[in-house]
Amino acid sequence: MGIIDAIKSIFSRDSPARGEPQQSFDIESFIYIKIPGEIQPLDRGALFEDPIDSALAQANLGATSGGGSSLGDPQPDGSRRIEFCGIDFDATDRDGALVALRTLLPSLSAPLGTELHYTRGGIKLQDVLSVEGWQPGLPRNFLHPGFGV
């Protein structure tokens, strides 16, 4: 292996930091929480990430592992508004975490159209919050904006 390949392996997404144990990504334990609306990053943390992390960690259901905002198309003035925000959640019990999130998110005033993206048996699914409540187990085509799962 040449020096360039060695450097790439050190800094690649799948390589653990020096001294850290190797952890593999389990798509079946990952939940992406997609919240529509123009929610600023600090608000996302205070309104959703922190309460989700606290409640689900106390229940030993997992932990948030990231978050971000996705911009919409450019406006006539060239500016771009936040279209939705997303929260990455690594579940220790995916189905238990989904049940907890379906209860918790409405209590946090998550807007209609909020989605829970997950994979079960290799099939990409989503639960969508509607006026009738949660619509669970719908097929999904949307992939995570950062790493396409």
mmCIF file of N, CA and C in Angstrom:
data_model
loop_
_atom_site.group_PDB
_atom_site.id
_atom_site.type_symbol
_atom_site.label_atom_id
_atom_site.label_comp_id
_atom_site.label_asym_id
_atom_site.label_seq_id
_atom_site.Cartn_x
_atom_site.Cartn_y
_atom_site.Cartn_z
ATOM 1 N N MET A 1 0.860 -1.171 0.000
ATOM 2 C CA MET A 1 0.000 0.000 0.000
ATOM 3 C C MET A 1 0.903 1.229 0.000
ATOM 4 N N GLY A 2 0.613 2.159 -0.909
ATOM 5 C CA GLY A 2 1.380 3.403 -0.978
ATOM 6 C C GLY A 2 0.922 4.394 0.076
ATOM 7 N N ILE A 3 1.660 5.481 0.205
ATOM 8 C CA ILE A 3 1.358 6.494 1.219
ATOM 9 C C ILE A 3 -0.008 7.132 1.000
ATOM 10 N N ILE A 4 -0.401 7.359 -0.260
ATOM 11 C CA ILE A 4 -1.706 7.962 -0.558
ATOM 12 C C ILE A 4 -2.821 7.027 -0.112
ATOM 13 N N ASP A 5 -2.702 5.736 -0.413
ATOM 14 C CA ASP A 5 -3.711 4.768 0.007
ATOM 15 C C ASP A 5 -3.783 4.674 1.530
ATOM 16 N N ALA A 6 -2.645 4.733 2.185
ATOM 17 C CA ALA A 6 -2.618 4.671 3.650
ATOM 18 C C ALA A 6 -3.337 5.872 4.245
ATOM 19 N N ILE A 7 -3.097 7.058 3.696
ATOM 20 C CA ILE A 7 -3.761 8.261 4.193
ATOM 21 C C ILE A 7 -5.259 8.177 3.949
ATOM 22 N N LYS A 8 -5.645 7.728 2.764
ATOM 23 C CA LYS A 8 -7.068 7.577 2.464
ATOM 24 C C LYS A 8 -7.729 6.617 3.442
ATOM 25 N N SER A 9 -7.076 5.521 3.783
ATOM 26 C CA SER A 9 -7.686 4.563 4.701
ATOM 27 C C SER A 9 -7.818 5.134 6.102
ATOM 28 N N ILE A 10 -6.885 5.997 6.497
ATOM 29 C CA ILE A 10 -6.958 6.620 7.822
ATOM 30 C C ILE A 10 -8.146 7.562 7.904
ATOM 31 N N PHE A 11 -8.392 8.311 6.814
ATOM 32 C CA PHE A 11 -9.432 9.329 6.853
ATOM 33 C C PHE A 11 -10.729 8.907 6.171
ATOM 34 N N SER A 12 -10.844 7.672 5.762
ATOM 35 C CA SER A 12 -12.080 7.235 5.113
ATOM 36 C C SER A 12 -13.196 7.140 6.142
ATOM 37 N N ARG A 13 -14.424 7.225 5.662
ATOM 38 C CA ARG A 13 -15.605 7.223 6.518
ATOM 39 C C ARG A 13 -15.687 5.965 7.373
ATOM 40 N N ASP A 14 -15.231 4.829 6.859
ATOM 41 C CA ASP A 14 -15.371 3.572 7.577
ATOM 42 C C ASP A 14 -14.238 3.293 8.558
ATOM 43 N N SER A 15 -13.189 4.087 8.531
ATOM 44 C CA SER A 15 -12.051 3.836 9.406
ATOM 45 C C SER A 15 -12.259 4.490 10.757
ATOM 46 N N PRO A 16 -12.066 3.761 11.856
ATOM 47 C CA PRO A 16 -12.199 4.376 13.166
ATOM 48 C C PRO A 16 -11.010 5.288 13.425
ATOM 49 N N ALA A 17 -11.212 6.255 14.322
ATOM 50 C CA ALA A 17 -10.102 7.109 14.727
ATOM 51 C C ALA A 17 -9.090 6.248 15.468
ATOM 52 N N ARG A 18 -7.854 6.696 15.461
ATOM 53 C CA ARG A 18 -6.786 5.946 16.120
ATOM 54 C C ARG A 18 -7.158 5.690 17.576
ATOM 55 N N GLY A 19 -7.086 4.453 18.009
ATOM 56 C CA GLY A 19 -7.384 4.100 19.386
ATOM 57 C C GLY A 19 -8.846 3.777 19.647
ATOM 58 N N GLU A 20 -9.724 4.045 18.663
ATOM 59 C CA GLU A 20 -11.141 3.743 18.853
ATOM 60 C C GLU A 20 -11.447 2.365 18.271
ATOM 61 N N PRO A 21 -12.391 1.637 18.902
ATOM 62 C CA PRO A 21 -12.753 0.324 18.350
ATOM 63 C C PRO A 21 -13.512 0.486 17.041
ATOM 64 N N GLN A 22 -13.394 -0.492 16.163
ATOM 65 C CA GLN A 22 -14.127 -0.501 14.901
ATOM 66 C C GLN A 22 -15.610 -0.688 15.193
ATOM 67 N N GLN A 23 -16.445 0.184 14.647
ATOM 68 C CA GLN A 23 -17.888 0.057 14.787
ATOM 69 C C GLN A 23 -18.475 -0.004 13.388
ATOM 70 N N SER A 24 -19.362 -0.956 13.155
ATOM 71 C CA SER A 24 -19.964 -1.053 11.837
ATOM 72 C C SER A 24 -21.343 -0.402 11.858
ATOM 73 N N PHE A 25 -21.732 0.161 10.732
ATOM 74 C CA PHE A 25 -23.031 0.799 10.585
ATOM 75 C C PHE A 25 -24.062 -0.277 10.297
ATOM 76 N N ASP A 26 -25.123 -0.305 11.079
ATOM 77 C CA ASP A 26 -26.197 -1.268 10.898
ATOM 78 C C ASP A 26 -27.430 -0.529 10.389
ATOM 79 N N ILE A 27 -27.694 -0.665 9.104
ATOM 80 C CA ILE A 27 -28.819 0.031 8.491
ATOM 81 C C ILE A 27 -30.145 -0.344 9.147
ATOM 82 N N GLU A 28 -30.262 -1.537 9.669
ATOM 83 C CA GLU A 28 -31.505 -1.995 10.305
ATOM 84 C C GLU A 28 -31.737 -1.334 11.671
ATOM 85 N N SER A 29 -30.713 -0.686 12.218
ATOM 86 C CA SER A 29 -30.837 -0.007 13.514
ATOM 87 C C SER A 29 -30.839 1.510 13.373
ATOM 88 N N PHE A 30 -30.815 1.997 12.143
ATOM 89 C CA PHE A 30 -30.727 3.431 11.899
ATOM 90 C C PHE A 30 -32.105 4.003 11.583
ATOM 91 N N ILE A 31 -32.410 5.147 12.210
ATOM 92 C CA ILE A 31 -33.662 5.868 11.946
ATOM 93 C C ILE A 31 -33.293 7.296 11.581
ATOM 94 N N TYR A 32 -33.843 7.773 10.477
ATOM 95 C CA TYR A 32 -33.664 9.167 10.076
ATOM 96 C C TYR A 32 -34.988 9.872 10.322
ATOM 97 N N ILE A 33 -34.949 10.930 11.117
ATOM 98 C CA ILE A 33 -36.143 11.700 11.445
ATOM 99 C C ILE A 33 -36.134 12.938 10.559
ATOM 100 N N LYS A 34 -37.085 13.027 9.646
ATOM 101 C CA LYS A 34 -37.156 14.130 8.676
ATOM 102 C C LYS A 34 -38.302 15.050 9.081
ATOM 103 N N ILE A 35 -37.960 16.301 9.433
ATOM 104 C CA ILE A 35 -38.942 17.248 9.945
ATOM 105 C C ILE A 35 -39.061 18.409 8.959
ATOM 106 N N PRO A 36 -40.244 18.564 8.327
ATOM 107 C CA PRO A 36 -40.401 19.630 7.343
ATOM 108 C C PRO A 36 -40.463 21.003 8.007
ATOM 109 N N GLY A 37 -40.052 22.008 7.265
ATOM 110 C CA GLY A 37 -40.169 23.381 7.743
ATOM 111 C C GLY A 37 -38.828 24.069 7.836
ATOM 112 N N GLU A 38 -38.907 25.359 8.001
ATOM 113 C CA GLU A 38 -37.722 26.200 8.047
ATOM 114 C C GLU A 38 -37.217 26.283 9.495
ATOM 115 N N ILE A 39 -36.665 25.182 9.981
ATOM 116 C CA ILE A 39 -36.194 25.077 11.361
ATOM 117 C C ILE A 39 -34.683 25.296 11.362
ATOM 118 N N GLN A 40 -34.261 26.326 12.059
ATOM 119 C CA GLN A 40 -32.843 26.672 12.135
ATOM 120 C C GLN A 40 -32.078 25.618 12.946
ATOM 121 N N PRO A 41 -30.784 25.446 12.690
ATOM 122 C CA PRO A 41 -30.002 24.414 13.373
ATOM 123 C C PRO A 41 -30.060 24.472 14.906
ATOM 124 N N LEU A 42 -29.939 25.644 15.495
ATOM 125 C CA LEU A 42 -30.002 25.724 16.961
ATOM 126 C C LEU A 42 -31.385 25.353 17.478
ATOM 127 N N ASP A 43 -32.422 25.756 16.736
ATOM 128 C CA ASP A 43 -33.788 25.394 17.110
ATOM 129 C C ASP A 43 -34.000 23.884 16.980
ATOM 130 N N ARG A 44 -33.445 23.301 15.918
ATOM 131 C CA ARG A 44 -33.552 21.845 15.732
ATOM 132 C C ARG A 44 -33.013 21.123 16.957
ATOM 133 N N GLY A 45 -31.864 21.575 17.444
ATOM 134 C CA GLY A 45 -31.270 20.957 18.622
ATOM 135 C C GLY A 45 -32.121 21.117 19.857
ATOM 136 N N ALA A 46 -32.552 22.342 20.116
ATOM 137 C CA ALA A 46 -33.321 22.619 21.333
ATOM 138 C C ALA A 46 -34.714 22.007 21.289
ATOM 139 N N LEU A 47 -35.387 22.089 20.140
ATOM 140 C CA LEU A 47 -36.765 21.613 20.041
ATOM 141 C C LEU A 47 -36.886 20.103 19.870
ATOM 142 N N PHE A 48 -35.911 19.503 19.174
ATOM 143 C CA PHE A 48 -36.065 18.098 18.818
ATOM 144 C C PHE A 48 -34.898 17.205 19.243
ATOM 145 N N GLU A 49 -33.682 17.502 18.776
ATOM 146 C CA GLU A 49 -32.547 16.600 19.041
ATOM 147 C C GLU A 49 -32.324 16.332 20.520
ATOM 148 N N ASP A 50 -32.214 17.402 21.311
ATOM 149 C CA ASP A 50 -31.919 17.224 22.734
ATOM 150 C C ASP A 50 -33.023 16.450 23.463
ATOM 151 N N PRO A 51 -34.314 16.817 23.286
ATOM 152 C CA PRO A 51 -35.362 16.040 23.962
ATOM 153 C C PRO A 51 -35.449 14.584 23.489
ATOM 154 N N ILE A 52 -35.235 14.359 22.183
ATOM 155 C CA ILE A 52 -35.255 12.988 21.663
ATOM 156 C C ILE A 52 -34.118 12.184 22.277
ATOM 157 N N ASP A 53 -32.917 12.768 22.239
ATOM 158 C CA ASP A 53 -31.752 12.071 22.779
ATOM 159 C C ASP A 53 -31.953 11.742 24.259
ATOM 160 N N SER A 54 -32.434 12.706 25.011
ATOM 161 C CA SER A 54 -32.629 12.504 26.445
ATOM 162 C C SER A 54 -33.666 11.414 26.725
ATOM 163 N N ALA A 55 -34.834 11.520 26.106
ATOM 164 C CA ALA A 55 -35.918 10.574 26.378
ATOM 165 C C ALA A 55 -35.577 9.159 25.935
ATOM 166 N N LEU A 56 -35.028 9.020 24.744
ATOM 167 C CA LEU A 56 -34.758 7.675 24.239
ATOM 168 C C LEU A 56 -33.522 7.053 24.873
ATOM 169 N N ALA A 57 -32.562 7.873 25.277
ATOM 170 C CA ALA A 57 -31.395 7.342 25.988
ATOM 171 C C ALA A 57 -31.813 6.826 27.364
ATOM 172 N N GLN A 58 -32.700 7.555 28.041
ATOM 173 C CA GLN A 58 -33.181 7.103 29.352
ATOM 174 C C GLN A 58 -33.902 5.769 29.246
ATOM 175 N N ALA A 59 -34.544 5.535 28.116
ATOM 176 C CA ALA A 59 -35.256 4.274 27.900
ATOM 177 C C ALA A 59 -34.355 3.211 27.284
ATOM 178 N N ASN A 60 -33.055 3.500 27.161
ATOM 179 C CA ASN A 60 -32.088 2.574 26.563
ATOM 180 C C ASN A 60 -32.479 2.146 25.150
ATOM 181 N N LEU A 61 -32.983 3.102 24.369
ATOM 182 C CA LEU A 61 -33.414 2.805 23.005
ATOM 183 C C LEU A 61 -32.425 3.277 21.953
ATOM 184 N N GLY A 62 -31.379 3.999 22.367
ATOM 185 C CA GLY A 62 -30.380 4.468 21.419
ATOM 186 C C GLY A 62 -30.025 5.907 21.672
ATOM 187 N N ALA A 63 -29.402 6.543 20.654
ATOM 188 C CA ALA A 63 -28.937 7.921 20.797
ATOM 189 C C ALA A 63 -28.906 8.617 19.448
ATOM 190 N N THR A 64 -29.089 9.938 19.476
ATOM 191 C CA THR A 64 -28.931 10.719 18.255
ATOM 192 C C THR A 64 -27.448 10.720 17.896
ATOM 193 N N SER A 65 -27.173 10.704 16.605
ATOM 194 C CA SER A 65 -25.775 10.656 16.158
ATOM 195 C C SER A 65 -25.438 11.758 15.171
ATOM 196 N N GLY A 66 -26.405 12.615 14.869
ATOM 197 C CA GLY A 66 -26.138 13.706 13.948
ATOM 198 C C GLY A 66 -27.412 14.403 13.550
ATOM 199 N N GLY A 67 -27.250 15.426 12.746
ATOM 200 C CA GLY A 67 -28.396 16.177 12.269
ATOM 201 C C GLY A 67 -27.947 17.176 11.228
ATOM 202 N N GLY A 68 -28.900 17.704 10.511
ATOM 203 C CA GLY A 68 -28.567 18.675 9.495
ATOM 204 C C GLY A 68 -29.805 19.335 8.937
ATOM 205 N N SER A 69 -29.571 20.298 8.068
ATOM 206 C CA SER A 69 -30.646 21.027 7.410
ATOM 207 C C SER A 69 -30.474 20.879 5.909
ATOM 208 N N SER A 70 -31.586 20.792 5.189
ATOM 209 C CA SER A 70 -31.538 20.680 3.737
ATOM 210 C C SER A 70 -32.190 21.906 3.129
ATOM 211 N N LEU A 71 -31.472 22.526 2.215
ATOM 212 C CA LEU A 71 -31.960 23.743 1.577
ATOM 213 C C LEU A 71 -32.809 23.423 0.359
ATOM 214 N N GLY A 72 -33.812 24.256 0.147
ATOM 215 C CA GLY A 72 -34.664 24.128 -1.026
ATOM 216 C C GLY A 72 -34.028 24.779 -2.239
ATOM 217 N N ASP A 73 -34.786 24.882 -3.303
ATOM 218 C CA ASP A 73 -34.322 25.500 -4.541
ATOM 219 C C ASP A 73 -34.066 26.990 -4.331
ATOM 220 N N PRO A 74 -33.190 27.572 -5.136
ATOM 221 C CA PRO A 74 -32.910 29.010 -5.018
ATOM 222 C C PRO A 74 -34.160 29.849 -5.281
ATOM 223 N N GLN A 75 -34.325 30.895 -4.479
ATOM 224 C CA GLN A 75 -35.400 31.869 -4.652
ATOM 225 C C GLN A 75 -34.972 32.849 -5.755
ATOM 226 N N PRO A 76 -35.878 33.692 -6.224
ATOM 227 C CA PRO A 76 -35.506 34.673 -7.271
ATOM 228 C C PRO A 76 -34.310 35.544 -6.886
ATOM 229 N N ASP A 77 -34.142 35.804 -5.596
ATOM 230 C CA ASP A 77 -33.011 36.635 -5.168
ATOM 231 C C ASP A 77 -31.734 35.826 -4.952
ATOM 232 N N GLY A 78 -31.802 34.525 -5.224
ATOM 233 C CA GLY A 78 -30.638 33.664 -5.070
ATOM 234 C C GLY A 78 -30.527 33.000 -3.713
ATOM 235 N N SER A 79 -31.296 33.452 -2.741
ATOM 236 C CA SER A 79 -31.251 32.842 -1.414
ATOM 237 C C SER A 79 -31.940 31.477 -1.443
ATOM 238 N N ARG A 80 -31.626 30.672 -0.459
ATOM 239 C CA ARG A 80 -32.243 29.341 -0.360
ATOM 240 C C ARG A 80 -32.754 29.169 1.061
ATOM 241 N N ARG A 81 -33.983 28.736 1.190
ATOM 242 C CA ARG A 81 -34.599 28.514 2.499
ATOM 243 C C ARG A 81 -34.403 27.072 2.924
ATOM 244 N N ILE A 82 -34.416 26.867 4.231
ATOM 245 C CA ILE A 82 -34.374 25.499 4.758
ATOM 246 C C ILE A 82 -35.701 24.835 4.427
ATOM 247 N N GLU A 83 -35.627 23.693 3.770
ATOM 248 C CA GLU A 83 -36.819 22.942 3.379
ATOM 249 C C GLU A 83 -37.225 21.947 4.477
ATOM 250 N N PHE A 84 -36.220 21.302 5.062
ATOM 251 C CA PHE A 84 -36.472 20.372 6.160
ATOM 252 C C PHE A 84 -35.180 20.175 6.932
ATOM 253 N N CYS A 85 -35.332 19.639 8.127
ATOM 254 C CA CYS A 85 -34.151 19.260 8.890
ATOM 255 C C CYS A 85 -34.236 17.760 9.153
ATOM 256 N N GLY A 86 -33.106 17.186 9.462
ATOM 257 C CA GLY A 86 -33.063 15.760 9.716
ATOM 258 C C GLY A 86 -32.232 15.457 10.943
ATOM 259 N N ILE A 87 -32.610 14.393 11.618
ATOM 260 C CA ILE A 87 -31.899 13.935 12.803
ATOM 261 C C ILE A 87 -31.575 12.462 12.598
ATOM 262 N N ASP A 88 -30.315 12.108 12.791
ATOM 263 C CA ASP A 88 -29.870 10.722 12.692
ATOM 264 C C ASP A 88 -29.990 10.081 14.065
ATOM 265 N N PHE A 89 -30.578 8.895 14.107
ATOM 266 C CA PHE A 89 -30.747 8.188 15.369
ATOM 267 C C PHE A 89 -30.268 6.744 15.211
ATOM 268 N N ASP A 90 -29.349 6.347 16.077
ATOM 269 C CA ASP A 90 -28.851 4.974 16.094
ATOM 270 C C ASP A 90 -29.560 4.231 17.218
ATOM 271 N N ALA A 91 -30.443 3.326 16.847
ATOM 272 C CA ALA A 91 -31.289 2.631 17.814
ATOM 273 C C ALA A 91 -30.640 1.347 18.308
ATOM 274 N N THR A 92 -30.829 1.076 19.571
ATOM 275 C CA THR A 92 -30.463 -0.229 20.116
ATOM 276 C C THR A 92 -31.647 -1.182 19.997
ATOM 277 N N ASP A 93 -32.846 -0.613 19.863
ATOM 278 C CA ASP A 93 -34.087 -1.354 19.656
ATOM 279 C C ASP A 93 -34.909 -0.524 18.674
ATOM 280 N N ARG A 94 -34.759 -0.814 17.375
ATOM 281 C CA ARG A 94 -35.407 -0.004 16.343
ATOM 282 C C ARG A 94 -36.913 0.099 16.545
ATOM 283 N N ASP A 95 -37.584 -1.028 16.741
ATOM 284 C CA ASP A 95 -39.038 -0.993 16.849
ATOM 285 C C ASP A 95 -39.489 -0.266 18.115
ATOM 286 N N GLY A 96 -38.770 -0.454 19.214
ATOM 287 C CA GLY A 96 -39.080 0.282 20.439
ATOM 288 C C GLY A 96 -38.855 1.774 20.263
ATOM 289 N N ALA A 97 -37.784 2.140 19.560
ATOM 290 C CA ALA A 97 -37.498 3.555 19.308
ATOM 291 C C ALA A 97 -38.574 4.165 18.424
ATOM 292 N N LEU A 98 -39.056 3.424 17.427
ATOM 293 C CA LEU A 98 -40.115 3.940 16.561
ATOM 294 C C LEU A 98 -41.392 4.203 17.357
ATOM 295 N N VAL A 99 -41.756 3.286 18.239
ATOM 296 C CA VAL A 99 -42.939 3.479 19.085
ATOM 297 C C VAL A 99 -42.761 4.733 19.942
ATOM 298 N N ALA A 100 -41.598 4.875 20.561
ATOM 299 C CA ALA A 100 -41.330 6.033 21.414
ATOM 300 C C ALA A 100 -41.353 7.330 20.602
ATOM 301 N N LEU A 101 -40.761 7.324 19.413
ATOM 302 C CA LEU A 101 -40.736 8.526 18.580
ATOM 303 C C LEU A 101 -42.141 8.917 18.115
ATOM 304 N N ARG A 102 -42.983 7.934 17.831
ATOM 305 C CA ARG A 102 -44.355 8.236 17.401
ATOM 306 C C ARG A 102 -45.147 8.919 18.522
ATOM 307 N N THR A 103 -44.794 8.642 19.763
ATOM 308 C CA THR A 103 -45.438 9.306 20.896
ATOM 309 C C THR A 103 -44.775 10.643 21.189
ATOM 310 N N LEU A 104 -43.447 10.659 21.179
ATOM 311 C CA LEU A 104 -42.685 11.840 21.577
ATOM 312 C C LEU A 104 -42.795 12.996 20.588
ATOM 313 N N LEU A 105 -42.666 12.731 19.297
ATOM 314 C CA LEU A 105 -42.609 13.821 18.314
ATOM 315 C C LEU A 105 -43.849 14.721 18.326
ATOM 316 N N PRO A 106 -45.072 14.182 18.363
ATOM 317 C CA PRO A 106 -46.229 15.088 18.459
ATOM 318 C C PRO A 106 -46.213 15.922 19.751
ATOM 319 N N SER A 107 -45.718 15.350 20.838
ATOM 320 C CA SER A 107 -45.654 16.119 22.089
ATOM 321 C C SER A 107 -44.622 17.241 22.002
ATOM 322 N N LEU A 108 -43.682 17.139 21.075
ATOM 323 C CA LEU A 108 -42.686 18.189 20.844
ATOM 324 C C LEU A 108 -43.140 19.167 19.757
ATOM 325 N N SER A 109 -44.400 19.034 19.337
ATOM 326 C CA SER A 109 -44.990 19.878 18.285
ATOM 327 C C SER A 109 -44.334 19.684 16.925
ATOM 328 N N ALA A 110 -43.936 18.456 16.634
ATOM 329 C CA ALA A 110 -43.439 18.153 15.286
ATOM 330 C C ALA A 110 -44.565 18.415 14.294
ATOM 331 N N PRO A 111 -44.271 19.053 13.175
ATOM 332 C CA PRO A 111 -45.322 19.388 12.212
ATOM 333 C C PRO A 111 -45.832 18.163 11.452
ATOM 334 N N LEU A 112 -47.047 18.315 10.926
ATOM 335 C CA LEU A 112 -47.573 17.290 10.035
ATOM 336 C C LEU A 112 -46.595 17.127 8.884
ATOM 337 N N GLY A 113 -46.454 15.911 8.412
ATOM 338 C CA GLY A 113 -45.495 15.622 7.352
ATOM 339 C C GLY A 113 -44.158 15.148 7.879
ATOM 340 N N THR A 114 -43.980 15.160 9.209
ATOM 341 C CA THR A 114 -42.760 14.604 9.794
ATOM 342 C C THR A 114 -42.688 13.128 9.420
ATOM 343 N N GLU A 115 -41.485 12.660 9.100
ATOM 344 C CA GLU A 115 -41.296 11.284 8.643
ATOM 345 C C GLU A 115 -40.230 10.575 9.470
ATOM 346 N N LEU A 116 -40.455 9.305 9.701
ATOM 347 C CA LEU A 116 -39.463 8.426 10.323
ATOM 348 C C LEU A 116 -39.033 7.437 9.250
ATOM 349 N N HIS A 117 -37.760 7.502 8.849
ATOM 350 C CA HIS A 117 -37.235 6.618 7.798
ATOM 351 C C HIS A 117 -36.429 5.507 8.454
ATOM 352 N N TYR A 118 -36.679 4.282 8.014
ATOM 353 C CA TYR A 118 -35.971 3.137 8.572
ATOM 354 C C TYR A 118 -35.981 2.002 7.561
ATOM 355 N N THR A 119 -35.228 0.962 7.871
ATOM 356 C CA THR A 119 -35.138 -0.210 7.000
ATOM 357 C C THR A 119 -35.488 -1.436 7.826
ATOM 358 N N ARG A 120 -36.370 -2.271 7.280
ATOM 359 C CA ARG A 120 -36.762 -3.512 7.961
ATOM 360 C C ARG A 120 -36.639 -4.647 6.949
ATOM 361 N N GLY A 121 -35.754 -5.594 7.254
ATOM 362 C CA GLY A 121 -35.554 -6.716 6.350
ATOM 363 C C GLY A 121 -35.072 -6.286 4.977
ATOM 364 N N GLY A 122 -34.281 -5.217 4.934
ATOM 365 C CA GLY A 122 -33.753 -4.715 3.667
ATOM 366 C C GLY A 122 -34.709 -3.828 2.892
ATOM 367 N N ILE A 123 -35.924 -3.636 3.392
ATOM 368 C CA ILE A 123 -36.929 -2.820 2.710
ATOM 369 C C ILE A 123 -36.963 -1.433 3.332
ATOM 370 N N LYS A 124 -36.882 -0.390 2.493
ATOM 371 C CA LYS A 124 -36.892 0.992 2.955
ATOM 372 C C LYS A 124 -38.330 1.420 3.230
ATOM 373 N N LEU A 125 -38.584 1.827 4.480
ATOM 374 C CA LEU A 125 -39.930 2.196 4.908
ATOM 375 C C LEU A 125 -39.920 3.568 5.565
ATOM 376 N N GLN A 126 -41.140 4.129 5.706
ATOM 377 C CA GLN A 126 -41.298 5.379 6.434
ATOM 378 C C GLN A 126 -42.648 5.409 7.126
ATOM 379 N N ASP A 127 -42.686 6.093 8.259
ATOM 380 C CA ASP A 127 -43.926 6.416 8.947
ATOM 381 C C ASP A 127 -44.107 7.912 8.758
ATOM 382 N N VAL A 128 -45.320 8.348 8.442
ATOM 383 C CA VAL A 128 -45.579 9.759 8.171
ATOM 384 C C VAL A 128 -46.669 10.259 9.118
ATOM 385 N N LEU A 129 -46.401 11.409 9.755
ATOM 386 C CA LEU A 129 -47.377 12.032 10.648
ATOM 387 C C LEU A 129 -48.377 12.827 9.817
ATOM 388 N N SER A 130 -49.651 12.453 9.933
ATOM 389 C CA SER A 130 -50.712 13.131 9.187
ATOM 390 C C SER A 130 -51.806 13.569 10.163
ATOM 391 N N VAL A 131 -52.836 14.236 9.658
ATOM 392 C CA VAL A 131 -53.941 14.664 10.516
ATOM 393 C C VAL A 131 -54.640 13.475 11.162
ATOM 394 N N GLU A 132 -54.566 12.310 10.533
ATOM 395 C CA GLU A 132 -55.168 11.102 11.095
ATOM 396 C C GLU A 132 -54.253 10.409 12.100
ATOM 397 N N GLY A 133 -53.046 10.901 12.277
ATOM 398 C CA GLY A 133 -52.049 10.257 13.139
ATOM 399 C C GLY A 133 -50.934 9.686 12.279
ATOM 400 N N TRP A 134 -50.187 8.778 12.841
ATOM 401 C CA TRP A 134 -49.064 8.180 12.113
ATOM 402 C C TRP A 134 -49.557 7.176 11.089
ATOM 403 N N GLN A 135 -49.024 7.268 9.892
ATOM 404 C CA GLN A 135 -49.262 6.295 8.830
ATOM 405 C C GLN A 135 -47.993 5.445 8.758
ATOM 406 N N PRO A 136 -47.989 4.261 9.386
ATOM 407 C CA PRO A 136 -46.747 3.471 9.490
ATOM 408 C C PRO A 136 -46.497 2.559 8.295
ATOM 409 N N GLY A 137 -45.225 2.230 8.121
ATOM 410 C CA GLY A 137 -44.814 1.199 7.175
ATOM 411 C C GLY A 137 -45.034 1.503 5.712
ATOM 412 N N LEU A 138 -45.014 2.775 5.337
ATOM 413 C CA LEU A 138 -45.187 3.134 3.930
ATOM 414 C C LEU A 138 -43.867 2.944 3.187
ATOM 415 N N PRO A 139 -43.921 2.555 1.913
ATOM 416 C CA PRO A 139 -42.683 2.437 1.141
ATOM 417 C C PRO A 139 -42.029 3.817 0.997
ATOM 418 N N ARG A 140 -40.710 3.822 0.879
ATOM 419 C CA ARG A 140 -40.004 5.096 0.728
ATOM 420 C C ARG A 140 -38.962 5.003 -0.362
ATOM 421 N N ASN A 141 -38.814 6.129 -1.074
ATOM 422 C CA ASN A 141 -37.790 6.276 -2.102
ATOM 423 C C ASN A 141 -36.724 7.269 -1.681
ATOM 424 N N PHE A 142 -37.055 8.172 -0.764
ATOM 425 C CA PHE A 142 -36.128 9.200 -0.309
ATOM 426 C C PHE A 142 -34.945 8.530 0.401
ATOM 427 N N LEU A 143 -33.742 8.993 0.091
ATOM 428 C CA LEU A 143 -32.553 8.476 0.745
ATOM 429 C C LEU A 143 -31.915 9.581 1.573
ATOM 430 N N HIS A 144 -31.252 9.188 2.640
ATOM 431 C CA HIS A 144 -30.573 10.130 3.519
ATOM 432 C C HIS A 144 -29.689 11.053 2.691
ATOM 433 N N PRO A 145 -29.794 12.383 2.896
ATOM 434 C CA PRO A 145 -29.015 13.312 2.072
ATOM 435 C C PRO A 145 -27.513 13.183 2.217
ATOM 436 N N GLY A 146 -27.027 12.662 3.322
ATOM 437 C CA GLY A 146 -25.586 12.568 3.526
ATOM 438 C C GLY A 146 -24.967 11.275 3.090
ATOM 439 N N PHE A 147 -25.641 10.148 3.356
ATOM 440 C CA PHE A 147 -25.016 8.877 2.995
ATOM 441 C C PHE A 147 -25.962 7.863 2.371
ATOM 442 N N GLY A 148 -27.058 8.332 1.803
ATOM 443 C CA GLY A 148 -27.875 7.550 0.897
ATOM 444 C C GLY A 148 -28.441 6.235 1.377
ATOM 445 N N VAL A 149 -28.927 6.158 2.597
ATOM 446 C CA VAL A 149 -29.574 4.929 3.065
ATOM 447 C C VAL A 149 -31.065 5.136 3.216
#
